[in-house]
Amino acid sequence: MSDASVLSIVGARPQFIKAFPVSRLLREQLSEVLVHTGQHYDFGMSDVFFEELDIPEPDYNLGVGSANHANQTAAMLRRIDEVVEAERPDMILVYGDTNSTLAGALVAAKRDLPVAHVEAGLRSGNWAMPEEVNRVLTDRCSDLLFVPSDRAVETLADEGITEGVTVTGDVMYDAITSVRDRAPSASAILGDPGYGDDEYVLATVHRQANTDDPARLASVVEGLSSSPRPVVAPLHPRTEEALKRHDLWERATAALDVIEPVGYLDFVGLLDGAERVATDSGGVQKEAFYLDTRCVTLREETEWVETVEAGWNELVGADAAAIRSALRRTDELPEKPSLYGGGRAAERVVDEIVSYLRPRA
Ligand code: UD1
Ligand code: UDP
């Protein structure tokens, strides 16, 4: 068994967080070659997570950096393929829905290698979203599909995928549970004067549909600016660039407490202490739910439908008036159902991979 090897592909911020609980357990049972595509590369978007979470240094950093979707994915395909040629892994493991995910899955398909996909079976129903293309194509290439909920099983079945599907729960729940106690308070992160618990709203924005359309971005800034509480906004570099490009930077920094992206421990601390969060992130919607923080989602649809149905997440799109009113809602939140597993998702993922590879090892 110890000879079997898994080539794990990460590249973007949320993937470092998803990989850390899985990687730790995987390495107890078989060998892992960790490949960082280099999709994210700033210290605060990449290295900080490896340092804080004690993730082993990647065996390869492919340094692809930023480019348009086709070029970025093409560079990843070429370089991942070279690593596969050198390492001859038994399987490729991918996470989520980024270009790094799709590139790993496609290389595996072209090399006739099995693919394992963590966070399979999620759909927004919006084909204009680059991530939706990545999700559908990655699932089509996958042999092992690790899904967070029963709904995802149905989604895959509707697309004709029924083999190799396992409900594992959400590895991000495992991740957040393991760090929550170490997360500092908001006042420690933001320094003097800082904010106390429930004194601020946390906001993150980076979705292409929001950053690349100046009218939507202006409307999001206007909506957030109308918050009755101060808004702390750790800004993705994409959003900082877009605000500057669309001449909205002054407006945003005057109205919001704009800070650099923060590491995972700080982010969990900020989210835990926030009165509510406004976000277009996928991962943050779930993390808000796990930490009992009300969520306002700056999109028209979500892959994490269960959080909306549970009454903990409201979809408001980029409409300034809708954002304003969602930031003011004071109705009681309903009792929280248990969604996306009980914190042992990584264990299930690794068990499935080990039993799949055992006959071949
Ligand atoms: C990517 C994923 C998205 C995910 C997000 C997580 C795709 C299609 N998109 O979006 O699903 O939610 O990561 O954060 O894969 N940049 C920097 N420094 C960095 C990284 C990016 O300055 O370290 C800037 C560059 O200007 C770059 C832009 O951000 O062009 C976008 O980066 P990219 O990785 O292409 O997409 P994200 O928006 O980060
Ligand atoms: N996150 C972080 N620092 C930040 C913003 C987000 O550590 O400044 C973490 C957050 O806790 C979550 C993940 O990054 O685990 C979400 O990543 P992002 O929103 O970039 O991507 P998405 O989930 O939308 O793909």
CSV table of C-alpha atoms and ligand atoms in Angstrom, one decimal:
chain,number,residue,atom,x,y,z
A,1,MET,CA,0.0,0.0,0.0
A,2,SER,CA,2.7,2.4,0.9
A,3,ASP,CA,3.9,2.4,-2.7
A,4,ALA,CA,0.6,3.8,-4.0
A,5,SER,CA,0.9,7.5,-4.7
A,6,VAL,CA,-1.6,10.3,-5.1
A,7,LEU,CA,-0.8,13.5,-6.9
A,8,SER,CA,-2.7,16.3,-5.2
A,9,ILE,CA,-3.3,19.5,-7.0
A,10,VAL,CA,-3.9,22.9,-5.3
A,11,GLY,CA,-3.4,26.4,-6.5
A,12,ALA,CA,-5.9,28.9,-5.1
A,13,ARG,CA,-6.6,30.1,-1.5
A,14,PRO,CA,-9.6,27.9,-0.7
A,15,GLN,CA,-7.8,24.8,-1.9
A,16,PHE,CA,-5.0,25.1,0.6
A,17,ILE,CA,-7.7,25.1,3.3
A,18,LYS,CA,-9.6,22.2,1.8
A,19,ALA,CA,-6.4,20.2,1.3
A,20,PHE,CA,-4.9,20.6,4.8
A,21,PRO,CA,-7.2,18.1,6.7
A,22,VAL,CA,-7.1,15.6,3.9
A,23,SER,CA,-3.4,15.8,3.2
A,24,ARG,CA,-2.5,15.1,6.8
A,25,LEU,CA,-4.5,11.9,6.9
A,26,LEU,CA,-3.5,10.8,3.4
A,27,ARG,CA,0.1,10.9,4.3
A,28,GLU,CA,-0.4,8.4,7.1
A,29,GLN,CA,-1.5,5.8,4.6
A,30,LEU,CA,0.2,6.4,1.3
A,31,SER,CA,2.5,8.7,-0.4
A,32,GLU,CA,1.4,12.1,-1.6
A,33,VAL,CA,3.0,14.4,-4.2
A,34,LEU,CA,1.7,17.9,-3.5
A,35,VAL,CA,1.6,20.2,-6.6
A,36,HIS,CA,0.9,23.9,-6.3
A,37,THR,CA,0.0,25.3,-9.7
A,38,GLY,CA,1.0,28.8,-8.6
A,39,GLN,CA,-2.5,30.2,-9.5
A,40,HIS,CA,-2.3,32.2,-6.3
A,41,TYR,CA,1.1,33.5,-5.4
A,42,ASP,CA,1.0,36.6,-3.2
A,43,PHE,CA,2.2,35.8,0.4
A,44,GLY,CA,-1.2,36.6,1.8
A,45,MET,CA,-3.0,34.5,-0.8
A,46,SER,CA,-0.7,31.5,-0.6
A,47,ASP,CA,2.3,31.1,1.7
A,48,VAL,CA,0.5,32.3,4.8
A,49,PHE,CA,-1.8,29.3,4.6
A,50,PHE,CA,1.0,26.8,4.4
A,51,GLU,CA,2.8,28.4,7.4
A,52,GLU,CA,-0.3,28.7,9.6
A,53,LEU,CA,-1.8,25.3,8.8
A,54,ASP,CA,1.5,23.5,8.8
A,55,ILE,CA,0.9,22.2,5.3
A,56,PRO,CA,4.0,20.4,3.9
A,57,GLU,CA,6.0,22.4,1.4
A,58,PRO,CA,4.6,21.6,-2.1
A,59,ASP,CA,6.9,19.1,-4.0
A,60,TYR,CA,6.3,21.2,-7.1
A,61,ASN,CA,5.3,24.9,-7.6
A,62,LEU,CA,4.4,25.3,-11.2
A,63,GLY,CA,4.4,29.1,-11.1
A,64,VAL,CA,1.7,29.6,-13.6
A,65,GLY,CA,0.5,32.9,-12.2
A,66,SER,CA,-2.3,35.0,-13.6
A,67,ALA,CA,-3.6,35.0,-17.2
A,68,ASN,CA,-7.0,34.7,-18.9
A,69,HIS,CA,-8.8,31.5,-18.3
A,70,ALA,CA,-7.7,29.6,-21.4
A,71,ASN,CA,-4.1,30.6,-21.1
A,72,GLN,CA,-3.9,30.0,-17.4
A,73,THR,CA,-5.5,26.5,-17.8
A,74,ALA,CA,-3.3,25.7,-20.8
A,75,ALA,CA,-0.1,26.5,-18.8
A,76,MET,CA,-1.3,24.3,-16.0
A,77,LEU,CA,-2.1,21.4,-18.3
A,78,ARG,CA,1.4,21.4,-19.8
A,79,ARG,CA,3.2,21.7,-16.5
A,80,ILE,CA,1.0,19.2,-14.6
A,81,ASP,CA,1.5,16.7,-17.4
A,82,GLU,CA,5.3,17.1,-17.0
A,83,VAL,CA,5.0,16.3,-13.3
A,84,VAL,CA,2.8,13.2,-14.1
A,85,GLU,CA,5.4,12.0,-16.5
A,86,ALA,CA,8.1,12.3,-13.9
A,87,GLU,CA,6.2,11.0,-10.9
A,88,ARG,CA,3.9,8.3,-12.4
A,89,PRO,CA,1.2,8.7,-9.7
A,90,ASP,CA,-1.7,6.2,-9.3
A,91,MET,CA,-4.3,8.9,-9.0
A,92,ILE,CA,-4.9,12.6,-9.2
A,93,LEU,CA,-6.7,14.3,-6.4
A,94,VAL,CA,-8.4,17.7,-7.0
A,95,TYR,CA,-10.4,20.1,-4.9
A,96,GLY,CA,-13.3,22.5,-5.6
A,97,ASP,CA,-13.9,24.3,-8.9
A,98,THR,CA,-11.0,26.5,-9.9
A,99,ASN,CA,-8.9,26.4,-13.1
A,100,SER,CA,-6.4,24.4,-11.1
A,101,THR,CA,-9.1,21.8,-10.4
A,102,LEU,CA,-10.1,21.4,-14.0
A,103,ALA,CA,-6.4,21.3,-15.2
A,104,GLY,CA,-5.6,18.4,-12.8
A,105,ALA,CA,-8.7,16.5,-13.9
A,106,LEU,CA,-8.1,16.9,-17.6
A,107,VAL,CA,-4.5,15.8,-17.4
A,108,ALA,CA,-5.6,12.7,-15.5
A,109,ALA,CA,-8.3,12.0,-18.2
A,110,LYS,CA,-5.7,12.4,-21.0
A,111,ARG,CA,-3.3,10.1,-19.1
A,112,ASP,CA,-6.0,7.6,-18.3
A,113,LEU,CA,-5.4,8.1,-14.6
A,114,PRO,CA,-8.2,7.9,-12.0
A,115,VAL,CA,-9.4,11.3,-10.6
A,116,ALA,CA,-10.7,11.9,-7.2
A,117,HIS,CA,-12.7,15.1,-6.7
A,118,VAL,CA,-13.4,16.7,-3.3
A,119,GLU,CA,-16.5,19.0,-3.5
A,120,ALA,CA,-18.1,17.2,-6.4
A,121,GLY,CA,-21.7,17.5,-7.3
A,122,LEU,CA,-22.2,21.2,-6.7
A,123,ARG,CA,-23.9,23.4,-9.2
A,124,SER,CA,-25.0,27.0,-9.4
A,125,GLY,CA,-26.9,26.5,-12.6
A,126,ASN,CA,-25.1,29.5,-14.1
A,127,TRP,CA,-23.0,28.4,-17.0
A,128,ALA,CA,-21.6,31.9,-17.4
A,129,MET,CA,-19.7,31.3,-14.2
A,130,PRO,CA,-16.2,30.0,-14.9
A,131,GLU,CA,-16.4,27.8,-11.9
A,132,GLU,CA,-19.6,26.1,-13.1
A,133,VAL,CA,-17.7,25.0,-16.3
A,134,ASN,CA,-14.9,23.7,-14.1
A,135,ARG,CA,-17.3,21.7,-11.8
A,136,VAL,CA,-19.2,20.0,-14.6
A,137,LEU,CA,-16.2,19.0,-16.6
A,138,THR,CA,-14.2,17.9,-13.5
A,139,ASP,CA,-17.1,15.7,-12.3
A,140,ARG,CA,-17.4,14.2,-15.8
A,141,CYS,CA,-13.7,13.2,-15.6
A,142,SER,CA,-13.9,11.9,-12.0
A,143,ASP,CA,-13.8,8.3,-10.8
A,144,LEU,CA,-14.2,9.1,-7.1
A,145,LEU,CA,-16.7,11.9,-6.4
A,146,PHE,CA,-16.7,13.2,-2.8
A,147,VAL,CA,-19.9,15.2,-2.2
A,148,PRO,CA,-20.9,17.2,0.9
A,149,SER,CA,-24.6,16.4,0.9
A,150,ASP,CA,-27.4,14.1,-0.5
A,151,ARG,CA,-28.5,16.9,-2.8
A,152,ALA,CA,-25.2,16.7,-4.6
A,153,VAL,CA,-25.8,12.9,-5.1
A,154,GLU,CA,-29.1,13.8,-6.8
A,155,THR,CA,-27.5,16.5,-9.0
A,156,LEU,CA,-24.9,14.0,-10.2
A,157,ALA,CA,-27.5,11.3,-10.8
A,158,ASP,CA,-29.5,13.9,-13.0
A,159,GLU,CA,-26.3,14.2,-15.1
A,160,GLY,CA,-26.0,10.4,-15.3
A,161,ILE,CA,-23.2,10.1,-12.8
A,162,THR,CA,-23.9,7.4,-10.2
A,163,GLU,CA,-20.7,5.4,-9.9
A,164,GLY,CA,-18.0,6.3,-7.4
A,165,VAL,CA,-20.1,8.9,-5.5
A,166,THR,CA,-19.6,9.1,-1.7
A,167,VAL,CA,-21.3,11.5,0.7
A,168,THR,CA,-18.4,12.6,2.9
A,169,GLY,CA,-19.6,15.9,4.3
A,170,ASP,CA,-17.6,19.0,3.9
A,171,VAL,CA,-13.8,19.0,4.4
A,172,MET,CA,-14.0,22.8,5.2
A,173,TYR,CA,-16.0,21.9,8.3
A,174,ASP,CA,-13.2,19.6,9.4
A,175,ALA,CA,-10.8,22.5,8.7
A,176,ILE,CA,-12.7,25.2,10.6
A,177,THR,CA,-13.4,22.9,13.6
A,178,SER,CA,-9.7,22.2,14.0
A,179,VAL,CA,-8.6,25.9,14.0
A,180,ARG,CA,-11.5,27.7,15.6
A,181,ASP,CA,-10.0,27.6,19.1
A,182,ARG,CA,-6.8,29.1,17.8
A,183,ALA,CA,-8.4,32.0,16.0
A,184,PRO,CA,-7.7,35.5,17.5
A,185,SER,CA,-10.4,38.0,18.3
A,186,ALA,CA,-11.3,40.8,15.9
A,187,SER,CA,-9.8,43.5,18.1
A,188,ALA,CA,-6.5,41.6,18.2
A,189,ILE,CA,-6.5,41.3,14.4
A,190,LEU,CA,-7.5,44.9,13.6
A,191,GLY,CA,-5.5,46.5,16.4
A,192,ASP,CA,-6.4,49.7,18.2
A,193,PRO,CA,-9.2,50.9,17.9
A,194,GLY,CA,-10.4,47.5,16.5
A,195,TYR,CA,-13.9,46.2,17.0
A,196,GLY,CA,-15.6,44.1,19.6
A,197,ASP,CA,-17.9,41.1,18.8
A,198,ASP,CA,-20.9,42.0,16.7
A,199,GLU,CA,-19.8,45.6,16.3
A,200,TYR,CA,-18.9,45.2,12.6
A,201,VAL,CA,-19.9,43.5,9.3
A,202,LEU,CA,-17.3,41.4,7.5
A,203,ALA,CA,-17.3,41.6,3.7
A,204,THR,CA,-15.5,39.7,1.0
A,205,VAL,CA,-15.9,40.3,-2.8
A,206,HIS,CA,-14.0,38.6,-5.6
A,207,ARG,CA,-16.4,36.9,-8.0
A,208,GLN,CA,-15.7,37.7,-11.6
A,209,ALA,CA,-19.3,38.7,-12.2
A,210,ASN,CA,-19.1,41.3,-9.5
A,211,THR,CA,-15.5,42.6,-10.1
A,212,ASP,CA,-15.5,42.8,-13.9
A,213,ASP,CA,-18.8,44.7,-14.3
A,214,PRO,CA,-18.4,48.3,-13.2
A,215,ALA,CA,-22.1,48.8,-12.6
A,216,ARG,CA,-22.4,45.7,-10.4
A,217,LEU,CA,-19.2,46.6,-8.5
A,218,ALA,CA,-20.4,50.2,-7.9
A,219,SER,CA,-23.7,48.9,-6.7
A,220,VAL,CA,-22.0,46.4,-4.3
A,221,VAL,CA,-19.9,49.3,-2.9
A,222,GLU,CA,-23.0,51.4,-2.5
A,223,GLY,CA,-24.9,48.6,-0.8
A,224,LEU,CA,-22.1,47.9,1.7
A,225,SER,CA,-21.6,51.6,2.3
A,226,SER,CA,-25.1,51.8,3.6
A,227,SER,CA,-24.4,49.3,6.4
A,228,PRO,CA,-25.5,50.5,9.8
A,229,ARG,CA,-22.3,49.0,11.2
A,230,PRO,CA,-18.7,49.6,10.1
A,231,VAL,CA,-17.7,47.1,7.3
A,232,VAL,CA,-14.3,45.4,7.5
A,233,ALA,CA,-13.3,44.3,4.0
A,234,PRO,CA,-10.2,42.1,3.5
A,235,LEU,CA,-9.9,42.6,-0.2
A,236,HIS,CA,-8.9,40.0,-2.8
A,237,PRO,CA,-6.2,41.5,-5.1
A,238,ARG,CA,-8.6,41.1,-8.0
A,239,THR,CA,-11.1,43.4,-6.4
A,240,GLU,CA,-8.5,46.0,-5.4
A,241,GLU,CA,-7.4,46.1,-9.1
A,242,ALA,CA,-11.0,46.3,-10.3
A,243,LEU,CA,-11.9,49.1,-7.9
A,244,LYS,CA,-9.0,51.1,-9.1
A,245,ARG,CA,-9.6,50.3,-12.8
A,246,HIS,CA,-13.3,51.4,-12.5
A,247,ASP,CA,-12.5,54.5,-10.5
A,248,LEU,CA,-14.2,53.2,-7.4
A,249,TRP,CA,-11.2,52.9,-5.0
A,250,GLU,CA,-11.7,56.3,-3.3
A,251,ARG,CA,-15.4,55.6,-2.7
A,252,ALA,CA,-14.7,52.2,-1.4
A,253,THR,CA,-11.9,53.1,1.0
A,254,ALA,CA,-13.8,56.1,2.3
A,255,ALA,CA,-16.8,54.0,3.2
A,256,LEU,CA,-15.3,50.7,4.1
A,257,ASP,CA,-12.5,49.5,6.4
A,258,VAL,CA,-10.5,48.0,3.5
A,259,ILE,CA,-7.6,45.8,4.6
A,260,GLU,CA,-5.3,43.3,2.9
A,261,PRO,CA,-6.5,39.7,2.6
A,262,VAL,CA,-5.8,38.0,5.9
A,263,GLY,CA,-4.6,34.5,6.8
A,264,TYR,CA,-7.1,31.7,7.7
A,265,LEU,CA,-6.8,32.0,11.5
A,266,ASP,CA,-7.5,35.7,11.3
A,267,PHE,CA,-10.3,35.3,8.9
A,268,VAL,CA,-12.0,32.7,11.1
A,269,GLY,CA,-11.6,35.1,14.0
A,270,LEU,CA,-13.1,38.0,12.0
A,271,LEU,CA,-16.0,35.9,10.8
A,272,ASP,CA,-16.7,34.4,14.2
A,273,GLY,CA,-16.8,37.9,15.7
A,274,ALA,CA,-18.8,39.6,12.9
A,275,GLU,CA,-22.4,40.6,13.4
A,276,ARG,CA,-23.0,39.3,9.9
A,277,VAL,CA,-21.0,38.7,6.7
A,278,ALA,CA,-21.7,40.0,3.2
A,279,THR,CA,-19.8,37.9,0.6
A,280,ASP,CA,-19.8,36.4,-2.9
A,281,SER,CA,-17.4,33.6,-1.8
A,282,GLY,CA,-18.4,30.0,-1.9
A,283,GLY,CA,-16.5,28.9,1.1
A,284,VAL,CA,-17.4,31.8,3.3
A,285,GLN,CA,-21.1,31.1,3.0
A,286,LYS,CA,-20.6,27.7,4.7
A,287,GLU,CA,-18.1,28.9,7.2
A,288,ALA,CA,-20.6,31.6,8.3
A,289,PHE,CA,-23.1,28.9,8.9
A,290,TYR,CA,-20.7,26.8,10.9
A,291,LEU,CA,-19.8,29.8,13.0
A,292,ASP,CA,-23.4,31.0,13.6
A,293,THR,CA,-22.8,34.2,11.6
A,294,ARG,CA,-25.7,35.4,9.5
A,295,CYS,CA,-24.8,35.6,5.8
A,296,VAL,CA,-25.8,38.0,3.0
A,297,THR,CA,-24.7,36.6,-0.3
A,298,LEU,CA,-23.8,39.0,-3.1
A,299,ARG,CA,-24.9,36.7,-5.9
A,300,GLU,CA,-28.2,35.6,-7.5
A,301,GLU,CA,-27.6,31.9,-7.0
A,302,THR,CA,-25.5,29.6,-4.8
A,303,GLU,CA,-24.2,26.1,-4.8
A,304,TRP,CA,-24.8,25.9,-1.1
A,305,VAL,CA,-28.6,26.0,-1.4
A,306,GLU,CA,-29.1,24.3,2.0
A,307,THR,CA,-27.8,27.3,3.9
A,308,VAL,CA,-30.4,29.5,2.1
A,309,GLU,CA,-33.2,27.0,2.8
A,310,ALA,CA,-32.2,26.8,6.4
A,311,GLY,CA,-32.8,30.6,6.6
A,312,TRP,CA,-29.2,31.5,7.5
A,313,ASN,CA,-28.1,32.8,4.1
A,314,GLU,CA,-29.9,35.4,1.9
A,315,LEU,CA,-29.2,35.9,-1.8
A,316,VAL,CA,-29.3,39.5,-2.7
A,317,GLY,CA,-27.2,39.8,-5.8
A,318,ALA,CA,-25.5,43.1,-6.4
A,319,ASP,CA,-28.5,45.3,-5.9
A,320,ALA,CA,-27.7,48.2,-3.6
A,321,ALA,CA,-31.2,48.4,-2.1
A,322,ALA,CA,-31.4,44.7,-1.5
A,323,ILE,CA,-28.0,44.7,0.2
A,324,ARG,CA,-28.9,47.7,2.4
A,325,SER,CA,-32.1,46.0,3.6
A,326,ALA,CA,-30.4,42.6,4.1
A,327,LEU,CA,-27.8,44.3,6.3
A,328,ARG,CA,-30.6,45.7,8.5
A,329,ARG,CA,-32.7,42.6,9.0
A,330,THR,CA,-33.2,41.8,12.6
A,331,ASP,CA,-35.7,38.9,12.5
A,332,GLU,CA,-34.6,35.9,14.6
A,333,LEU,CA,-32.7,33.2,12.8
A,334,PRO,CA,-34.3,29.8,12.7
A,335,GLU,CA,-32.8,26.8,14.6
A,336,LYS,CA,-29.8,25.5,12.7
A,337,PRO,CA,-30.0,22.1,11.1
A,338,SER,CA,-26.9,20.0,10.8
A,339,LEU,CA,-25.6,20.3,7.2
A,340,TYR,CA,-22.6,19.0,5.4
A,341,GLY,CA,-21.5,16.3,7.8
A,342,GLY,CA,-20.0,16.1,11.3
A,343,GLY,CA,-16.3,17.0,10.8
A,344,ARG,CA,-15.0,13.6,9.6
A,345,ALA,CA,-15.1,14.3,5.9
A,346,ALA,CA,-11.4,14.1,5.4
A,347,GLU,CA,-11.3,10.7,7.0
A,348,ARG,CA,-14.0,9.4,4.7
A,349,VAL,CA,-12.2,10.8,1.6
A,350,VAL,CA,-9.0,9.1,2.6
A,351,ASP,CA,-10.7,5.8,3.4
A,352,GLU,CA,-12.3,5.8,-0.1
A,353,ILE,CA,-9.0,6.6,-1.8
A,354,VAL,CA,-7.2,3.9,0.1
A,355,SER,CA,-9.7,1.2,-0.7
A,356,TYR,CA,-9.8,2.3,-4.3
A,357,LEU,CA,-6.1,2.1,-4.7
A,358,ARG,CA,-5.5,-1.0,-2.6
A,359,PRO,CA,-6.2,-3.6,-5.3
A,360,ARG,CA,-3.8,-1.7,-7.6
A,361,ALA,CA,-1.0,-1.1,-5.2
B,1,UD1,C1,-9.9,32.0,-8.3
B,1,UD1,C2,-11.0,31.0,-8.8
B,1,UD1,C3,-12.2,31.2,-8.0
B,1,UD1,C4,-12.0,31.2,-6.5
B,1,UD1,C5,-10.9,32.1,-6.2
B,1,UD1,C6,-10.5,32.0,-4.7
B,1,UD1,C7,-10.9,30.3,-11.1
B,1,UD1,C8,-11.6,30.4,-12.4
B,1,UD1,N1,-11.3,31.1,-10.2
B,1,UD1,O1,-10.5,33.3,-8.7
B,1,UD1,O2,-13.1,30.1,-8.3
B,1,UD1,O3,-13.1,31.5,-5.8
B,1,UD1,O4,-9.7,31.9,-7.0
B,1,UD1,O5,-9.9,33.1,-4.2
B,1,UD1,O6,-10.1,29.4,-11.0
B,1,UD1,N2,-4.1,38.0,-8.1
B,1,UD1,C9,-3.0,38.6,-7.4
B,1,UD1,N3,-2.3,37.8,-6.6
B,1,UD1,C10,-2.5,36.5,-6.4
B,1,UD1,C11,-3.6,35.9,-7.1
B,1,UD1,C12,-4.4,36.7,-7.9
B,1,UD1,O7,-2.8,39.8,-7.6
B,1,UD1,O8,-1.8,35.8,-5.6
B,1,UD1,C13,-4.9,38.9,-9.0
B,1,UD1,C14,-4.4,38.9,-10.4
B,1,UD1,O9,-4.7,40.2,-10.9
B,1,UD1,C15,-5.3,37.9,-11.1
B,1,UD1,C16,-6.6,38.1,-10.4
B,1,UD1,O10,-6.2,38.3,-9.0
B,1,UD1,O11,-5.5,38.2,-12.5
B,1,UD1,C17,-7.5,36.9,-10.4
B,1,UD1,O12,-6.8,35.7,-10.0
B,1,UD1,P1,-7.2,34.2,-10.5
B,1,UD1,O13,-6.5,33.2,-9.8
B,1,UD1,O14,-7.2,34.2,-12.0
B,1,UD1,O15,-8.8,34.2,-10.2
B,1,UD1,P2,-9.5,34.5,-8.8
B,1,UD1,O16,-10.4,35.7,-9.0
B,1,UD1,O17,-8.5,34.5,-7.7
B,2,UDP,N1,-10.2,33.5,3.5
B,2,UDP,C1,-9.0,33.9,4.2
B,2,UDP,N2,-8.7,35.2,4.2
B,2,UDP,C2,-9.4,36.2,3.5
B,2,UDP,C3,-10.6,35.8,2.9
B,2,UDP,C4,-11.0,34.4,2.9
B,2,UDP,O1,-8.4,33.0,4.8
B,2,UDP,O2,-9.0,37.3,3.6
B,2,UDP,C5,-10.5,32.1,3.5
B,2,UDP,C6,-11.9,31.8,4.0
B,2,UDP,O3,-11.9,31.4,5.4
B,2,UDP,C7,-12.3,30.5,3.2
B,2,UDP,C8,-11.6,30.7,1.9
B,2,UDP,O4,-10.6,31.7,2.1
B,2,UDP,O5,-11.9,29.3,3.8
B,2,UDP,C9,-12.5,31.2,0.8
B,2,UDP,O6,-11.8,31.5,-0.3
B,2,UDP,P1,-12.3,32.5,-1.4
B,2,UDP,O7,-13.5,33.3,-0.9
B,2,UDP,O8,-11.2,33.2,-2.0
B,2,UDP,O9,-12.8,31.4,-2.5
B,2,UDP,P2,-14.1,30.6,-2.8
B,2,UDP,O10,-14.5,29.9,-1.6
B,2,UDP,O11,-15.2,31.6,-3.2
B,2,UDP,O12,-13.8,29.7,-3.9
